Amino acid sequence: MGKLTTHVLDTAHGRPGAGIKVELFVLTGDARRALLTTHTNSDGRCDAPLLQDDAFVAGEYELVFHAGDYFAASGVDLPEPRFVDRVVLRFGIADATSHYHVPLLVSPWAYSTYRGS
C-alpha cells in the first residue's frame, strides 16, 4: 500500500529543518478536517509516514508547515509580519498504492516543493 511522507530543508542555512511543526488536513469540498500534527526530527523528517495503510486514500490534502516559528526560534531577524510564516501546500493523491513524498525547501524569503520519491 502507499504512504505519504515529507521532510523540510532549511535552504537559508544549508541544514535540515529540525523541530518544525507540521499539520495534515484532508479536504472534502469546502470542509477541512485535521488528521494529525507532528514535528520534524533532527534530520528534518517525520519519524513515521503521515498517512499509510487504510488511512492513505485518494483525495485532496493540505500540509501546513510552521516555518516562521522555526526561523524565529533559530534567531533569524524576521520582519513583522513575516514574509514566509505558515507554508500551506495543497495537493492531490490520485493513486493510493503509490508513495507520495512532499518535501519543502524553505528560507525566510522563499519556498518550493515537488513530488519526490
PDB file of C-alpha atoms in Angstrom:
ATOM      1  CA  MET A   1       0.000   0.000   0.000  1.00  0.00           C
ATOM      2  CA  GLY A   2       1.006   3.603  -0.457  1.00  0.00           C
ATOM      3  CA  LYS A   3       2.083   6.225   2.012  1.00  0.00           C
ATOM      4  CA  LEU A   4       2.627   9.957   2.467  1.00  0.00           C
ATOM      5  CA  THR A   5       5.941  11.312   3.767  1.00  0.00           C
ATOM      6  CA  THR A   6       7.615  14.707   3.978  1.00  0.00           C
ATOM      7  CA  HIS A   7      10.808  16.428   5.010  1.00  0.00           C
ATOM      8  CA  VAL A   8      11.990  20.021   5.348  1.00  0.00           C
ATOM      9  CA  LEU A   9      15.280  21.542   4.228  1.00  0.00           C
ATOM     10  CA  ASP A  10      16.357  24.947   5.563  1.00  0.00           C
ATOM     11  CA  THR A  11      17.913  26.426   2.416  1.00  0.00           C
ATOM     12  CA  ALA A  12      18.961  29.634   4.203  1.00  0.00           C
ATOM     13  CA  HIS A  13      21.342  27.739   6.477  1.00  0.00           C
ATOM     14  CA  GLY A  14      22.011  24.591   4.438  1.00  0.00           C
ATOM     15  CA  ARG A  15      20.661  22.147   7.023  1.00  0.00           C
ATOM     16  CA  PRO A  16      17.605  20.028   7.814  1.00  0.00           C
ATOM     17  CA  GLY A  17      14.611  21.897   9.209  1.00  0.00           C
ATOM     18  CA  ALA A  18      14.526  20.293  12.663  1.00  0.00           C
ATOM     19  CA  GLY A  19      11.622  20.753  15.073  1.00  0.00           C
ATOM     20  CA  ILE A  20       9.174  22.261  12.581  1.00  0.00           C
ATOM     21  CA  LYS A  21       5.502  21.793  13.399  1.00  0.00           C
ATOM     22  CA  VAL A  22       3.644  20.058  10.544  1.00  0.00           C
ATOM     23  CA  GLU A  23      -0.137  19.742  10.312  1.00  0.00           C
ATOM     24  CA  LEU A  24      -2.027  17.500   7.886  1.00  0.00           C
ATOM     25  CA  PHE A  25      -5.613  18.101   6.774  1.00  0.00           C
ATOM     26  CA  VAL A  26      -7.975  16.289   4.425  1.00  0.00           C
ATOM     27  CA  LEU A  27     -10.225  18.413   2.215  1.00  0.00           C
ATOM     28  CA  THR A  28     -13.757  17.494   1.222  1.00  0.00           C
ATOM     29  CA  GLY A  29     -15.376  20.234  -0.830  1.00  0.00           C
ATOM     30  CA  ASP A  30     -15.064  23.375   1.298  1.00  0.00           C
ATOM     31  CA  ALA A  31     -14.571  21.388   4.516  1.00  0.00           C
ATOM     32  CA  ARG A  32     -11.111  20.958   6.053  1.00  0.00           C
ATOM     33  CA  ARG A  33     -10.557  18.259   8.706  1.00  0.00           C
ATOM     34  CA  ALA A  34      -7.391  17.881  10.774  1.00  0.00           C
ATOM     35  CA  LEU A  35      -5.766  14.453  10.578  1.00  0.00           C
ATOM     36  CA  LEU A  36      -2.560  14.908  12.558  1.00  0.00           C
ATOM     37  CA  THR A  37       0.015  17.265  13.995  1.00  0.00           C
ATOM     38  CA  THR A  38       3.679  16.284  14.277  1.00  0.00           C
ATOM     39  CA  HIS A  39       7.171  17.800  14.275  1.00  0.00           C
ATOM     40  CA  THR A  40      10.195  17.121  12.126  1.00  0.00           C
ATOM     41  CA  ASN A  41      13.113  15.284  13.726  1.00  0.00           C
ATOM     42  CA  SER A  42      16.799  16.309  13.708  1.00  0.00           C
ATOM     43  CA  ASP A  43      17.065  15.199  10.060  1.00  0.00           C
ATOM     44  CA  GLY A  44      14.099  17.382   9.029  1.00  0.00           C
ATOM     45  CA  ARG A  45      11.906  14.316   8.535  1.00  0.00           C
ATOM     46  CA  CYS A  46       8.911  12.944  10.390  1.00  0.00           C
ATOM     47  CA  ASP A  47       9.591   9.759  12.330  1.00  0.00           C
ATOM     48  CA  ALA A  48       6.680   7.918  10.697  1.00  0.00           C
ATOM     49  CA  PRO A  49       4.659   8.303   7.492  1.00  0.00           C
ATOM     50  CA  LEU A  50       1.945  10.937   7.762  1.00  0.00           C
ATOM     51  CA  LEU A  51      -0.537   8.557   6.159  1.00  0.00           C
ATOM     52  CA  GLN A  52      -0.273   4.873   5.314  1.00  0.00           C
ATOM     53  CA  ASP A  53      -2.225   1.623   5.032  1.00  0.00           C
ATOM     54  CA  ASP A  54      -6.026   2.050   5.220  1.00  0.00           C
ATOM     55  CA  ALA A  55      -5.734   5.750   6.154  1.00  0.00           C
ATOM     56  CA  PHE A  56      -3.963   6.514   2.855  1.00  0.00           C
ATOM     57  CA  VAL A  57      -6.750   7.141   0.350  1.00  0.00           C
ATOM     58  CA  ALA A  58      -7.126   9.193  -2.819  1.00  0.00           C
ATOM     59  CA  GLY A  59      -8.265  12.754  -2.264  1.00  0.00           C
ATOM     60  CA  GLU A  60      -7.200  16.327  -1.631  1.00  0.00           C
ATOM     61  CA  TYR A  61      -4.910  17.155   1.263  1.00  0.00           C
ATOM     62  CA  GLU A  62      -3.147  20.098   2.820  1.00  0.00           C
ATOM     63  CA  LEU A  63       0.149  20.238   4.681  1.00  0.00           C
ATOM     64  CA  VAL A  64       0.860  23.272   6.861  1.00  0.00           C
ATOM     65  CA  PHE A  65       4.481  23.868   7.854  1.00  0.00           C
ATOM     66  CA  HIS A  66       5.121  26.380  10.666  1.00  0.00           C
ATOM     67  CA  ALA A  67       8.305  27.709   9.068  1.00  0.00           C
ATOM     68  CA  GLY A  68       8.128  31.220  10.524  1.00  0.00           C
ATOM     69  CA  ASP A  69       8.172  29.876  14.080  1.00  0.00           C
ATOM     70  CA  TYR A  70      11.172  27.706  13.169  1.00  0.00           C
ATOM     71  CA  PHE A  71      13.169  30.639  11.787  1.00  0.00           C
ATOM     72  CA  ALA A  72      12.235  32.866  14.745  1.00  0.00           C
ATOM     73  CA  ALA A  73      13.382  30.155  17.186  1.00  0.00           C
ATOM     74  CA  SER A  74      16.631  29.856  15.179  1.00  0.00           C
ATOM     75  CA  GLY A  75      17.403  33.510  15.901  1.00  0.00           C
ATOM     76  CA  VAL A  76      16.702  34.850  12.419  1.00  0.00           C
ATOM     77  CA  ASP A  77      15.759  38.558  12.470  1.00  0.00           C
ATOM     78  CA  LEU A  78      12.330  38.485  10.818  1.00  0.00           C
ATOM     79  CA  PRO A  79      10.077  41.377   9.828  1.00  0.00           C
ATOM     80  CA  GLU A  80       6.602  41.653  11.313  1.00  0.00           C
ATOM     81  CA  PRO A  81       4.525  40.381   9.691  1.00  0.00           C
ATOM     82  CA  ARG A  82       6.781  37.591   8.499  1.00  0.00           C
ATOM     83  CA  PHE A  83       7.197  37.226   4.741  1.00  0.00           C
ATOM     84  CA  VAL A  84       7.158  33.407   4.957  1.00  0.00           C
ATOM     85  CA  ASP A  85       5.255  32.206   8.002  1.00  0.00           C
ATOM     86  CA  ARG A  86       2.996  29.193   7.597  1.00  0.00           C
ATOM     87  CA  VAL A  87       3.605  27.403   4.329  1.00  0.00           C
ATOM     88  CA  VAL A  88       0.417  25.769   3.055  1.00  0.00           C
ATOM     89  CA  LEU A  89       0.790  23.059   0.415  1.00  0.00           C
ATOM     90  CA  ARG A  90      -2.443  21.784  -1.104  1.00  0.00           C
ATOM     91  CA  PHE A  91      -2.066  18.655  -3.223  1.00  0.00           C
ATOM     92  CA  GLY A  92      -3.954  15.658  -4.520  1.00  0.00           C
ATOM     93  CA  ILE A  93      -3.379  11.948  -4.122  1.00  0.00           C
ATOM     94  CA  ALA A  94      -4.686  10.077  -7.137  1.00  0.00           C
ATOM     95  CA  ASP A  95      -3.077   6.672  -6.620  1.00  0.00           C
ATOM     96  CA  ALA A  96      -3.354   5.264  -3.098  1.00  0.00           C
ATOM     97  CA  THR A  97      -0.908   2.459  -3.956  1.00  0.00           C
ATOM     98  CA  SER A  98       1.995   4.874  -4.562  1.00  0.00           C
ATOM     99  CA  HIS A  99       4.465   6.635  -2.296  1.00  0.00           C
ATOM    100  CA  TYR A 100       3.820  10.366  -2.237  1.00  0.00           C
ATOM    101  CA  HIS A 101       6.783  12.283  -0.814  1.00  0.00           C
ATOM    102  CA  VAL A 102       6.171  16.032  -0.426  1.00  0.00           C
ATOM    103  CA  PRO A 103       9.364  17.836   0.620  1.00  0.00           C
ATOM    104  CA  LEU A 104       9.625  21.527   1.488  1.00  0.00           C
ATOM    105  CA  LEU A 105      12.676  23.655   0.740  1.00  0.00           C
ATOM    106  CA  VAL A 106      12.303  26.868   2.728  1.00  0.00           C
ATOM    107  CA  SER A 107      14.012  30.098   3.756  1.00  0.00           C
ATOM    108  CA  PRO A 108      12.578  33.205   5.422  1.00  0.00           C
ATOM    109  CA  TRP A 109      12.053  34.649   1.914  1.00  0.00           C
ATOM    110  CA  ALA A 110      11.039  31.765  -0.364  1.00  0.00           C
ATOM    111  CA  TYR A 111       9.923  28.161  -0.552  1.00  0.00           C
ATOM    112  CA  SER A 112       9.419  25.409  -3.100  1.00  0.00           C
ATOM    113  CA  THR A 113       8.157  21.863  -3.220  1.00  0.00           C
ATOM    114  CA  TYR A 114       7.920  18.945  -5.612  1.00  0.00           C
ATOM    115  CA  ARG A 115       6.717  15.370  -5.647  1.00  0.00           C
ATOM    116  CA  GLY A 116       9.735  13.417  -4.510  1.00  0.00           C
ATOM    117  CA  SER A 117      10.449   9.727  -4.301  1.00  0.00           C
TER     118      SER A 117
END
